[in-house]
Amino acid sequence: MKFIDNIFKTAFDNGQTALTEAQCYAVFDRIGLTVPKWQKFDKTAENFDSIISSFGGDKVVLKILSSKIIHKTEAGGVKIVLKTDAKAAFEELMEKFPNAEGVLAVEFINYTPFALGSELMLGARADESFGPLVVLGFGGSGAEFLTKNLKKGVSPSIAAAADLQPASFIAENFAAKYSQGLVRGGKRHGDINKLTKWVSAFSSLINYFSDGAGNAWTIEEMEINPLAACGGEWFALDGVIRFRQSKNVTRSFPSSKAIESVVRPSTIGVIGVSENKVNMGRIILNNIAKAGMSKENTVVIKEGVTEIDGVKCAPSFKDMPFKLDTLVVTVPAAFVPGVIKEAAASGKVNAIVLISGAIGEKEGSADLKKEVEDIVIKGREINPDFALNGGNSLGVVSNPSKVNTLFIPFEKLDPPLGVNEKLAPCAFISQSGAFVISILSKHSGMKPVYCVTVGNQLDITVADYAAYAVEDKDVKVLLLYIEGFKPGDGAGLLRTIRRAKELKKKVVIYKAGRTGAGQKAVMGHTASIAGDYFITESLFNQEGALVASNFTDFEFLAQMCLANADSDTNNKSVFMISNAGFETSGMADNIGEGSNISVVYPNEKLSLEMKDILKQNKLDAIVDIRNPFDVTPMASDEVYFNLSKAALKSGQYGALVFSMLPLSPAVKTLKVENPDVISKLGALKRETNLPVAVVVSAGEKFDYYRSLALQEGLVVFKEADKAINILSQFFK
């Protein structure tokens, strides 16, 4: 790599931030990749005619050499001419671009342009969150058009270079499949093994020249478009490499003990509590006590007062009767640095939960943010387990410790304390506190092992908590709301998602900042660094996370995972039943190309069993056996259940959508009717350990019926088509 290192140094000394195309070809050639025959000419054009005549074919490509002009074709800096006309074309280019470094003459590769698969775009880029990335998609002049108009996620493909398996990456790549003729009537354009060599070389190069790799230079972006197929070979017909000096990306990470101090504190303190009025600190203090944390293990840091609400006060950190796992800080932003500095110096505080805002998310607070971050890092020199959660945090709830530091009054939110045996234990980690309490308010059955509102991520990040939670034996589902990443967080989350898959745990993610407007919004919320959403979504999906595209999907995916964390999901055949024709039609309409659900009709044995159920209830004359199954409004809830039970216990189906329109007079769904079908359904789900989605497509009059399903740990939808959509995502 010394040769390439020297190319970067020469270019940098020349004031370049991008290599010329000639320098790009030199790099590609050095790492064993195929490039056309080429020669750089300065204004003197020495030996021009003899060199051009040595090129194969009767044509030559002339390109202006300039590190400042990236899109040379659009600028008129590219000419394809007969070799006999090359000298005149050279002179025209030099006249048009007098400040250019020269002209690059390139052997003309006689490939088939505009044929899908004959031109690819191979790229690599440095990403602060995910590290080096490799990109492969359709190339040529139509690349942008194809990318915009193809279904999202089809092309290009993106992968983290650090973990790239080139052969697998290419095997799943849509554009590469076209290049191999793996479509009806397709033609094989280039050798797959040679394409694999290109991808592998790009991956190695971007990994080597990256921040943190110990080299002087970092490749910010590298691209070949087109990478053209000709005679089985792949040729770089264009090249872009942007580079810079490498940066020091070292970060001081919180220890596992520090994170444990936040989510499982045995002692806790609060600073910023008023003895005269109910301020934020006072609400938090009372919420801690109401949650069950012993007042003997709680302390208020306040001078001149001996006790507040039965909790003893200490005038300073050094005077505290015990060391704190967690200190909740609610003082105004201007006082935060002093408080944190004193807490760190005492050596008697592990983790700080910083409620105070306006530190990073508010314009003009960057210096305050930097001061707090520096204090935390210095504090670790005294106590390696010193760390900070927040600022702008809403607080933390820990079920193991019986702690609730949310500053929401009990009258407005029942904290998620206790255990719901019918739902899997989860960790709910969110940058937005409002997002957490909104969902908890709507889903009172959700009892996370711990909820952490991370806020601005001045120190501990969502990725840090997720890495801890995935190894927590008490946690089976991770629910993550992310607005932005610190350097390396994306790569860290990929490792966590991969680890979750190994441990058969579920990860549900909502990533804010999906659009330009969304990125601006989260920047103003929690001072987030919003990365490219397409990259984030693509990489998380590849590793097996469930990435929600909207809040509603996040809630339903979370419920589906909590209700079915241990369910067998290998069988993706779903039995769908309804007493309303519009629902069976809607369910079928949502199982199309790209769905992860398969639809099969009941087999002969199951059909006979179902026919017998219909016959016993005198429905055989009006109902046909099918899937989705329309039992008509004449079917009772008993018929409904018996058909569903037969389907789930047959072994033919891996899930059930139970959509019983509750307005039918034949079914018991009102409280006065004492409905029991839901309790039977809950028992059936637990017996078979298969996902069951309940649809109640009716108004608030049937909220009692809905509540029964929720109490059974079933996932409840208001629309049948939504149930199908969520099941498909769950079965991904």
XYZ file of C-alpha atoms in Angstrom:
732
model
C 0.000 0.000 0.000
C 3.063 2.256 0.141
C 2.681 3.065 -3.567
C -0.922 4.207 -3.055
C 0.038 6.099 0.091
C 2.558 8.053 -1.997
C -0.124 8.868 -4.585
C -2.258 10.412 -1.839
C 0.707 12.340 -0.430
C 1.659 13.718 -3.843
C -1.927 14.743 -4.539
C -2.312 16.325 -1.098
C 0.920 18.287 -1.493
C -0.491 19.489 -4.812
C -3.578 20.866 -3.062
C -5.891 18.088 -4.254
C -8.756 16.547 -2.269
C -9.639 14.202 -5.147
C -7.361 12.113 -7.332
C -7.278 12.683 -11.043
C -8.598 9.867 -13.180
C -5.042 8.902 -14.111
C -4.191 8.597 -10.419
C -7.356 6.525 -9.879
C -6.314 4.142 -12.651
C -2.886 3.847 -11.060
C -4.500 2.897 -7.745
C -6.805 0.311 -9.352
C -3.981 -1.154 -11.389
C -1.805 -1.438 -8.281
C -4.379 -3.573 -6.445
C -4.664 -5.939 -9.405
C -7.842 -4.666 -11.039
C -8.436 -4.434 -14.776
C -8.207 -0.982 -16.325
C -8.015 0.006 -19.992
C -4.661 0.959 -21.446
C -4.114 4.637 -20.674
C -1.623 7.466 -20.910
C -1.532 10.937 -19.414
C -0.483 13.829 -21.665
C 0.444 17.340 -20.600
C 0.243 20.336 -22.931
C 3.368 19.264 -24.834
C 1.681 16.022 -25.972
C 5.052 14.335 -26.287
C 4.988 11.123 -28.408
C 1.214 11.527 -28.717
C 0.722 9.863 -32.111
C 2.938 6.849 -31.450
C 1.341 6.148 -28.065
C -2.200 6.501 -29.392
C -1.438 4.157 -32.285
C -0.346 1.484 -29.793
C -3.867 1.360 -28.302
C -6.147 -1.417 -29.544
C -9.078 -0.715 -31.843
C -9.712 2.253 -34.098
C -11.111 4.612 -31.449
C -9.738 6.356 -28.367
C -11.315 8.147 -25.414
C -9.896 11.528 -24.402
C -10.778 12.948 -20.979
C -9.820 16.226 -19.415
C -7.618 15.753 -16.343
C -8.834 17.902 -13.471
C -9.398 17.080 -9.817
C -11.868 19.976 -9.717
C -14.185 18.650 -12.460
C -15.897 15.473 -11.278
C -18.620 15.114 -13.924
C -16.458 15.479 -17.013
C -19.051 14.323 -19.553
C -21.550 17.005 -18.517
C -18.790 19.633 -18.680
C -17.860 18.632 -22.232
C -14.546 17.226 -21.106
C -14.865 13.793 -22.738
C -14.438 12.928 -26.431
C -14.648 9.554 -28.159
C -12.923 9.886 -31.515
C -11.172 7.911 -34.213
C -7.484 7.529 -33.463
C -6.739 9.497 -36.621
C -8.666 12.479 -35.190
C -7.206 12.207 -31.691
C -4.612 14.979 -31.965
C -7.177 17.558 -33.092
C -9.557 16.517 -30.302
C -6.706 16.823 -27.788
C -6.016 20.398 -28.874
C -9.723 21.307 -28.642
C -9.879 20.034 -25.049
C -6.754 21.926 -24.012
C -8.174 25.099 -25.532
C -11.531 24.661 -23.768
C -9.939 23.810 -20.387
C -6.706 25.876 -20.227
C -6.292 25.294 -16.458
C -6.518 21.504 -16.693
C -3.560 19.363 -15.663
C -3.656 17.663 -19.047
C -5.597 15.046 -20.987
C -6.013 11.354 -20.257
C -6.067 9.113 -23.318
C -7.815 5.810 -22.659
C -8.167 2.735 -24.808
C -11.737 2.463 -26.128
C -13.530 -0.552 -24.637
C -16.080 -1.827 -27.128
C -18.791 -2.979 -24.692
C -22.599 -2.750 -25.001
C -23.789 0.392 -23.210
C -27.371 0.830 -21.960
C -27.822 -2.961 -21.679
C -28.963 -3.728 -18.134
C -26.144 -5.518 -16.357
C -23.388 -4.478 -18.763
C -22.690 -1.312 -16.748
C -22.430 -1.369 -12.972
C -21.631 1.290 -10.416
C -19.174 0.174 -7.753
C -18.517 2.561 -4.921
C -17.225 2.848 -1.400
C -17.521 5.605 1.156
C -16.482 6.489 4.649
C -19.404 6.781 7.041
C -18.893 8.284 10.476
C -21.581 6.091 12.026
C -21.138 2.775 10.220
C -17.507 2.920 9.147
C -16.406 2.105 5.583
C -19.235 1.030 3.255
C -19.324 -0.671 -0.143
C -22.060 0.065 -2.705
C -22.966 -1.878 -5.857
C -25.772 -1.070 -8.278
C -26.667 -0.298 -11.858
C -24.202 2.015 -13.582
C -23.923 4.114 -16.688
C -25.654 7.379 -17.476
C -29.018 5.920 -16.458
C -27.877 4.882 -12.977
C -29.552 7.746 -11.139
C -32.824 7.297 -13.035
C -32.917 3.563 -12.282
C -32.099 4.047 -8.609
C -34.865 6.621 -8.170
C -37.512 4.631 -10.018
C -36.850 1.096 -8.850
C -38.610 -0.124 -5.738
C -36.819 1.100 -2.611
C -34.031 -1.225 -1.545
C -33.701 -2.993 -4.910
C -30.598 -1.155 -6.121
C -28.010 -0.242 -5.076
C -26.980 -2.684 -2.361
C -24.981 -1.392 0.593
C -22.813 -3.341 3.019
C -20.387 -2.556 5.804
C -16.905 -3.174 4.433
C -15.568 -4.458 7.745
C -17.866 -7.503 7.672
C -18.305 -7.879 3.924
C -18.533 -11.330 2.378
C -18.073 -10.380 -1.311
C -19.543 -13.553 -2.827
C -22.688 -13.386 -0.669
C -23.030 -9.651 -1.265
C -22.914 -10.137 -5.043
C -25.223 -13.171 -4.957
C -27.964 -11.029 -3.381
C -27.312 -7.975 -5.566
C -30.066 -7.184 -8.066
C -27.789 -5.493 -10.614
C -25.227 -8.293 -10.394
C -27.961 -10.844 -11.127
C -28.722 -8.953 -14.320
C -25.025 -8.931 -15.203
C -25.019 -12.730 -14.965
C -28.135 -13.131 -17.098
C -30.122 -14.574 -14.184
C -33.385 -13.248 -15.621
C -35.570 -14.629 -18.359
C -33.961 -13.915 -21.722
C -30.964 -12.383 -19.985
C -27.396 -12.380 -21.204
C -24.270 -13.002 -19.157
C -22.116 -9.887 -19.494
C -19.138 -10.361 -17.177
C -17.392 -13.031 -15.132
C -18.856 -13.318 -11.616
C -15.507 -14.267 -10.069
C -13.847 -11.199 -11.561
C -16.675 -9.006 -10.260
C -16.128 -10.576 -6.838
C -12.452 -9.617 -7.106
C -13.430 -5.976 -7.739
C -15.783 -5.867 -4.748
C -13.223 -7.557 -2.502
C -10.490 -5.126 -3.582
C -12.700 -2.092 -2.977
C -13.606 -3.425 0.461
C -9.956 -3.987 1.391
C -8.899 -0.568 0.087
C -11.598 1.417 1.932
C -10.923 -0.561 5.124
C -7.194 0.121 4.910
C -7.544 3.836 4.204
C -10.074 4.713 6.901
C -10.180 6.632 10.163
C -8.925 4.500 13.005
C -6.964 2.130 10.748
C -3.642 3.748 11.654
C -2.915 5.251 8.247
C -2.269 8.863 7.281
C -5.018 9.008 4.653
C -8.725 8.231 4.596
C -10.737 7.591 1.448
C -13.962 9.563 1.819
C -15.519 8.357 -1.410
C -14.499 6.038 -4.206
C -16.569 5.264 -7.293
C -16.377 3.631 -10.684
C -19.249 4.395 -13.030
C -19.409 2.580 -15.256
C -17.674 -0.629 -14.342
C -18.193 -2.091 -17.798
C -18.311 -5.720 -18.893
C -16.442 -6.636 -22.052
C -15.196 -10.066 -23.129
C -15.854 -11.476 -19.666
C -13.666 -8.832 -17.999
C -14.782 -5.838 -15.942
C -13.144 -2.523 -16.856
C -13.111 0.754 -14.929
C -14.153 3.349 -17.513
C -14.193 6.181 -15.006
C -12.823 6.701 -11.546
C -13.356 9.034 -8.605
C -11.439 8.916 -5.334
C -11.880 11.695 -2.772
C -9.558 11.608 0.201
C -8.406 13.534 3.249
C -6.032 13.211 6.150
C -7.219 10.662 8.700
C -8.894 11.871 11.881
C -8.513 10.670 15.438
C -11.854 9.006 16.141
C -11.159 7.608 19.588
C -14.074 7.877 21.984
C -14.256 7.372 25.720
C -16.879 4.659 26.175
C -18.895 4.162 29.366
C -18.182 0.973 31.261
C -20.696 -1.856 31.554
C -20.850 -1.136 35.284
C -21.777 2.483 34.556
C -24.661 1.398 32.340
C -25.765 -1.118 34.957
C -25.783 1.717 37.489
C -28.388 3.488 35.336
C -30.659 0.520 34.622
C -30.240 -1.381 37.902
C -29.375 1.140 40.614
C -29.295 0.008 44.228
C -28.755 3.550 45.536
C -30.010 6.812 44.092
C -29.735 10.536 44.714
C -31.491 13.636 43.412
C -30.186 17.195 43.161
C -32.440 20.126 42.344
C -35.287 19.263 44.747
C -37.255 22.162 46.240
C -38.436 21.836 49.841
C -41.001 24.620 49.351
C -42.797 23.683 46.130
C -43.471 20.751 43.826
C -40.820 21.266 41.166
C -39.433 18.711 38.733
C -36.931 17.381 41.263
C -39.664 16.960 43.885
C -41.879 15.026 41.444
C -38.974 12.695 40.641
C -38.171 12.188 44.330
C -41.766 11.195 45.073
C -41.966 8.968 42.000
C -38.859 7.103 43.181
C -40.499 6.423 46.530
C -43.855 5.417 44.999
C -42.086 2.967 42.699
C -40.805 1.080 45.736
C -37.196 2.206 46.112
C -36.261 2.307 49.792
C -35.916 5.796 51.246
C -32.939 4.424 53.152
C -31.154 4.012 49.818
C -32.191 7.436 48.536
C -30.610 10.796 49.275
C -31.255 14.419 48.327
C -28.200 16.621 47.820
C -29.200 19.936 49.351
C -27.531 22.273 51.795
C -29.398 23.638 54.817
C -32.170 21.026 54.863
C -32.135 17.753 56.799
C -35.039 15.936 55.136
C -37.538 16.268 52.263
C -40.581 13.972 52.061
C -38.961 11.476 54.403
C -35.701 11.327 52.459
C -32.530 12.491 54.188
C -30.502 15.328 52.690
C -26.731 15.673 52.411
C -25.153 19.139 52.040
C -22.617 17.904 49.452
C -21.535 14.828 47.572
C -18.665 14.132 49.929
C -21.117 14.183 52.859
C -23.432 11.524 51.389
C -23.858 8.452 53.623
C -23.259 6.046 50.718
C -21.994 5.893 47.157
C -24.617 6.495 44.470
C -25.254 4.228 41.540
C -27.408 6.955 39.986
C -27.606 10.698 40.549
C -30.591 12.482 38.984
C -29.709 16.087 38.100
C -32.541 18.588 37.579
C -30.763 21.923 38.062
C -30.826 24.684 35.382
C -28.396 24.209 32.500
C -26.005 26.936 33.669
C -25.352 25.035 36.927
C -24.909 21.617 35.317
C -21.109 21.743 34.716
C -20.447 22.638 38.350
C -22.703 19.865 39.668
C -21.193 17.212 37.403
C -17.664 18.347 38.190
C -18.291 18.105 41.932
C -19.989 14.708 41.564
C -17.075 13.371 39.531
C -14.464 14.736 41.936
C -16.169 13.091 44.909
C -15.671 9.599 43.498
C -19.007 8.735 45.133
C -21.203 8.835 42.017
C -21.288 6.309 39.186
C -23.946 7.417 36.730
C -25.691 10.735 36.240
C -29.165 10.961 34.729
C -29.227 14.517 33.423
C -32.789 15.798 33.113
C -31.689 19.357 32.386
C -32.012 20.444 28.758
C -30.599 23.207 26.532
C -27.206 21.476 26.432
C -26.502 20.735 22.796
C -29.983 20.791 21.292
C -30.353 24.564 21.649
C -28.555 26.920 19.303
C -25.613 28.551 21.040
C -25.139 25.764 23.611
C -22.268 23.979 21.847
C -19.643 25.320 24.283
C -21.699 24.179 27.276
C -22.090 20.751 25.680
C -18.337 20.463 25.107
C -17.641 21.505 28.710
C -19.946 18.806 30.086
C -18.456 16.135 27.800
C -14.922 17.043 28.884
C -15.880 16.894 32.575
C -17.342 13.403 32.132
C -14.228 12.106 30.369
C -11.989 13.592 33.062
C -14.275 12.126 35.733
C -13.478 8.638 34.483
C -9.870 9.183 35.525
C -11.118 9.288 39.127
C -13.870 6.687 38.764
C -13.762 4.417 35.660
C -17.492 3.777 36.107
C -18.439 7.452 35.942
C -20.885 8.187 33.093
C -23.754 10.436 32.058
C -27.184 9.739 30.587
C -28.749 12.741 28.847
C -29.044 15.682 28.904
C -32.603 16.453 28.031
C -33.545 13.047 29.429
C -37.058 12.365 30.687
C -35.685 9.829 33.137
C -35.357 6.092 33.679
C -37.633 3.304 34.919
C -36.065 0.131 36.322
C -38.255 -2.786 37.348
C -35.448 -4.797 39.016
C -34.581 -1.799 41.217
C -38.154 -0.505 41.627
C -37.087 2.921 40.427
C -39.022 5.525 38.454
C -37.238 8.799 37.746
C -39.637 9.998 35.025
C -40.818 13.486 35.892
C -44.412 12.638 34.901
C -46.942 12.668 37.776
C -48.533 9.312 38.658
C -51.926 10.900 37.974
C -51.006 11.248 34.296
C -49.046 8.048 33.724
C -49.092 4.722 35.490
C -45.395 3.833 35.395
C -44.620 0.486 33.731
C -43.784 -1.252 36.979
C -44.319 -4.954 37.549
C -44.249 -7.967 35.252
C -46.659 -9.068 32.532
C -46.160 -12.823 32.266
C -47.991 -12.937 28.929
C -45.486 -10.642 27.214
C -41.754 -11.090 26.747
C -39.442 -8.908 28.860
C -37.962 -6.009 26.910
C -35.614 -3.058 27.155
C -37.073 0.193 25.820
C -34.274 2.609 24.923
C -35.158 5.910 23.302
C -33.620 9.281 22.633
C -37.081 10.777 22.931
C -38.722 10.597 26.328
C -42.064 11.705 24.915
C -41.993 8.756 22.508
C -41.618 6.360 25.440
C -44.387 7.763 27.612
C -46.730 8.074 24.638
C -46.400 4.365 23.891
C -46.516 3.326 27.551
C -49.672 5.375 28.009
C -51.359 3.551 25.113
C -50.067 0.093 26.049
C -50.395 -0.336 29.787
C -49.592 -4.050 29.527
C -46.048 -3.238 28.411
C -43.712 -3.662 31.399
C -40.108 -3.275 30.202
C -37.314 -4.562 32.394
C -36.061 -1.016 32.038
C -36.932 2.101 30.062
C -34.151 4.579 29.393
C -34.710 7.972 27.800
C -31.279 8.892 26.484
C -31.830 12.444 25.271
C -28.834 14.181 23.733
C -26.380 11.275 24.140
C -23.682 13.517 25.602
C -22.014 10.350 26.881
C -23.981 7.082 26.949
C -25.751 6.437 23.646
C -28.621 4.250 22.490
C -26.004 1.967 20.923
C -24.197 1.611 24.269
C -27.401 0.632 26.066
C -28.375 -1.771 23.277
C -24.992 -3.529 23.504
C -25.594 -3.991 27.241
C -29.235 -5.055 26.888
C -28.605 -7.697 24.232
C -26.392 -9.583 26.702
C -28.913 -9.156 29.534
C -30.450 -12.573 30.222
C -33.623 -10.899 31.479
C -34.249 -9.148 28.132
C -35.694 -10.856 25.039
C -36.778 -7.850 22.960
C -34.997 -4.535 22.323
C -37.140 -1.527 21.403
C -35.014 1.340 20.075
C -35.932 4.872 19.034
C -32.945 6.640 17.473
C -32.557 10.184 16.231
C -28.829 10.331 15.617
C -25.543 8.533 16.002
C -22.233 9.307 17.588
C -19.191 8.158 15.577
C -19.161 4.371 15.369
C -22.643 3.917 16.829
C -24.082 2.559 13.600
C -21.397 -0.117 13.399
C -21.949 -0.900 17.080
C -25.672 -1.365 16.522
C -25.003 -3.701 13.604
C -22.927 -5.877 15.942
C -25.729 -5.776 18.512
C -28.392 -6.754 15.963
C -26.169 -9.597 14.761
C -25.689 -10.731 18.358
C -29.433 -10.541 18.994
C -30.012 -12.835 16.040
C -27.522 -15.332 17.474
C -29.340 -15.233 20.819
C -32.785 -15.405 19.132
C -33.746 -11.986 20.455
C -35.832 -9.416 18.572
C -34.793 -5.838 17.788
C -37.389 -3.251 16.729
C -36.092 0.141 15.575
C -37.565 3.469 14.609
C -34.926 5.762 13.120
C -35.977 9.394 12.860
C -34.603 11.709 10.178
C -35.914 9.792 7.151
C -36.179 12.936 5.015
C -34.321 16.237 4.768
C -37.069 17.887 6.811
C -36.958 15.057 9.324
C -33.205 15.407 9.723
C -33.585 19.129 10.447
C -36.337 18.403 12.973
C -34.311 15.932 15.021
C -31.317 18.250 14.988
C -33.467 20.758 16.835
C -34.839 18.149 19.199
C -31.967 16.282 20.782
C -28.957 17.673 18.954
C -28.784 14.522 16.862
C -26.401 13.826 14.058
C -28.867 12.365 11.569
C -27.179 10.006 9.132
C -28.349 8.920 5.703
C -31.617 7.097 6.372
C -31.396 4.778 3.362
C -28.029 3.476 4.548
C -29.309 3.006 8.085
C -32.467 1.191 7.037
C -30.655 -1.016 4.541
C -27.903 -2.105 6.925
C -30.220 -2.708 9.881
C -32.605 -4.740 7.726
C -29.748 -6.845 6.368
C -28.742 -7.868 9.873
C -32.291 -8.847 10.831
C -33.688 -5.886 12.758
C -37.327 -4.910 12.289
C -37.101 -1.316 11.069
C -40.432 0.505 11.329
C -41.204 3.102 8.678
C -43.736 4.915 10.878
C -44.808 5.183 14.516
C -47.833 2.921 14.070
C -45.711 0.129 12.643
C -43.244 0.512 15.508
C -46.036 0.001 18.043
C -47.455 -3.032 16.269
C -44.055 -4.615 15.611
C -43.175 -4.067 19.268
C -46.418 -5.747 20.351
C -45.898 -8.601 17.910
C -42.390 -9.241 19.241
C -43.438 -8.973 22.880
C -46.314 -11.397 22.321
C -44.290 -13.831 20.204
C -40.649 -13.548 21.232
C -40.372 -17.318 21.672
C -42.748 -18.326 18.885
C -41.622 -20.622 16.102
C -41.619 -18.455 12.957
C -40.215 -20.958 10.450
C -43.666 -21.735 9.024
C -44.835 -18.543 7.323
C -48.191 -19.914 6.150
C -50.986 -17.904 7.747
C -54.586 -18.979 8.272
C -56.946 -16.018 7.926
C -60.562 -16.080 9.026
C -63.306 -13.433 9.033
C -67.083 -13.128 8.930
C -66.849 -10.142 6.571
C -66.121 -10.509 2.873
C -64.407 -7.129 2.626
C -61.877 -8.256 5.229
C -61.000 -11.525 3.506
C -60.584 -9.588 0.252
C -58.436 -6.966 1.974
C -56.248 -9.614 3.579
C -55.707 -11.366 0.248
C -54.953 -8.050 -1.473
C -52.088 -7.416 0.936
C -50.311 -10.690 0.252
C -48.542 -9.999 -2.985
C -45.056 -9.922 -4.414
C -42.524 -9.201 -1.717
C -44.731 -10.394 1.137
C -43.138 -12.723 3.662
C -46.453 -14.510 4.179
C -47.461 -17.555 2.177
C -51.080 -18.519 1.533
C -52.078 -22.168 1.286
C -55.533 -23.717 1.291
C -56.336 -26.264 4.004
C -55.118 -29.722 3.019
C -57.441 -32.686 2.612
C -57.298 -33.817 6.235
C -57.884 -30.315 7.619
C -60.617 -29.607 5.071
C -62.542 -32.693 6.197
C -62.260 -31.567 9.829
C -63.467 -28.071 8.929
C -66.355 -29.402 6.836
C -67.470 -31.432 9.822
C -67.444 -28.293 12.021
C -69.510 -26.408 9.433
C -71.933 -29.308 9.037
C -72.510 -29.584 12.789
C -73.460 -25.898 12.791
C -75.541 -26.095 9.586
C -73.185 -23.817 7.675
C -71.861 -26.309 5.136
C -74.456 -25.258 2.558
C -73.344 -21.614 2.505
C -69.618 -21.686 3.363
C -66.707 -23.013 1.280
C -63.355 -24.101 2.676
C -60.670 -21.629 1.618
C -57.984 -19.267 2.874
C -58.714 -16.460 3.631
C -61.818 -18.104 5.099
C -65.107 -16.146 4.946
C -67.380 -17.855 7.483
C -70.164 -15.272 6.866
C -72.023 -13.364 9.610
C -74.014 -16.542 10.350
C -71.081 -18.177 12.161
C -71.030 -18.114 15.951
C -67.906 -17.372 17.952
C -67.773 -21.086 18.808
C -67.562 -21.961 15.098
C -64.924 -19.268 14.690
C -62.799 -20.690 17.460
C -63.154 -24.336 16.445
C -62.089 -23.581 12.865
C -59.127 -21.532 14.121
C -58.149 -24.249 16.570
C -58.265 -26.889 13.845
C -56.044 -24.748 11.609
C -53.413 -23.942 14.247
C -53.223 -27.499 15.586
C -53.016 -29.058 12.128
C -49.334 -28.211 11.735
C -50.104 -26.701 8.338
C -50.079 -23.072 9.507
C -47.588 -20.963 11.427
C -49.874 -18.073 12.415
C -53.504 -17.018 12.682
C -55.348 -13.813 11.796
C -58.595 -13.941 13.769
C -60.832 -11.191 12.403
C -64.308 -11.443 13.861
C -66.423 -8.390 13.029
C -68.012 -7.904 16.456
C -71.291 -6.377 15.236
C -72.700 -9.680 13.987
C -75.626 -10.882 16.159
C -74.210 -14.407 15.983
C -71.117 -13.595 18.070
C -70.731 -12.616 21.732
C -68.588 -9.498 21.954
C -70.324 -7.163 24.426
C -69.605 -7.169 28.150
C -73.212 -8.133 28.975
C -72.856 -11.178 26.709
C -69.923 -12.463 28.782
C -67.731 -13.359 25.771
C -65.310 -16.231 26.333
C -63.850 -16.789 22.854
C -60.875 -14.521 23.564
C -59.766 -16.422 26.669
C -59.942 -19.648 24.630
C -57.924 -17.997 21.872
C -55.280 -16.873 24.359
C -54.991 -20.406 25.711
C -54.699 -21.762 22.153
C -51.891 -19.325 21.368
C -49.971 -20.378 24.468
C -50.542 -24.067 23.716
C -49.346 -23.868 20.106
C -46.765 -21.103 20.675
C -47.750 -19.532 17.345
C -48.473 -15.868 16.543
C -52.125 -14.845 16.726
C -53.356 -11.469 15.459
C -56.832 -10.365 16.536
C -58.714 -7.840 14.406
C -61.602 -5.824 15.854
C -62.837 -3.683 12.989
C -65.415 -1.692 14.936
C -65.844 1.359 17.151
C -65.404 2.146 20.832
C -68.521 0.180 21.816
C -66.309 -2.892 21.534
C -63.377 -1.605 23.592
C -64.171 -4.177 26.298
C -63.770 -6.961 23.743
C -60.450 -5.418 22.654
C -59.290 -5.163 26.257
C -59.914 -8.887 26.783
C -57.597 -9.677 23.879
C -54.907 -7.346 25.195
C -55.152 -8.950 28.635
C -54.482 -12.310 26.988
C -51.275 -10.936 25.482
C -52.708 -10.977 21.967
C -51.894 -8.314 19.381
C -55.025 -6.359 18.467
C -55.611 -4.479 15.214
C -58.470 -2.310 14.002
C -57.896 -3.243 10.347
C -57.311 -6.682 8.858
C -54.987 -5.386 6.133
C -52.729 -3.828 8.775
C -52.540 -7.154 10.585
C -51.320 -8.817 7.385
C -48.765 -6.071 6.774
C -47.306 -6.345 10.281
C -47.226 -10.148 10.211
C -45.317 -9.983 6.936
C -42.731 -7.665 8.477
C -42.523 -9.850 11.587
C -41.870 -12.927 9.429
C -39.023 -11.178 7.558
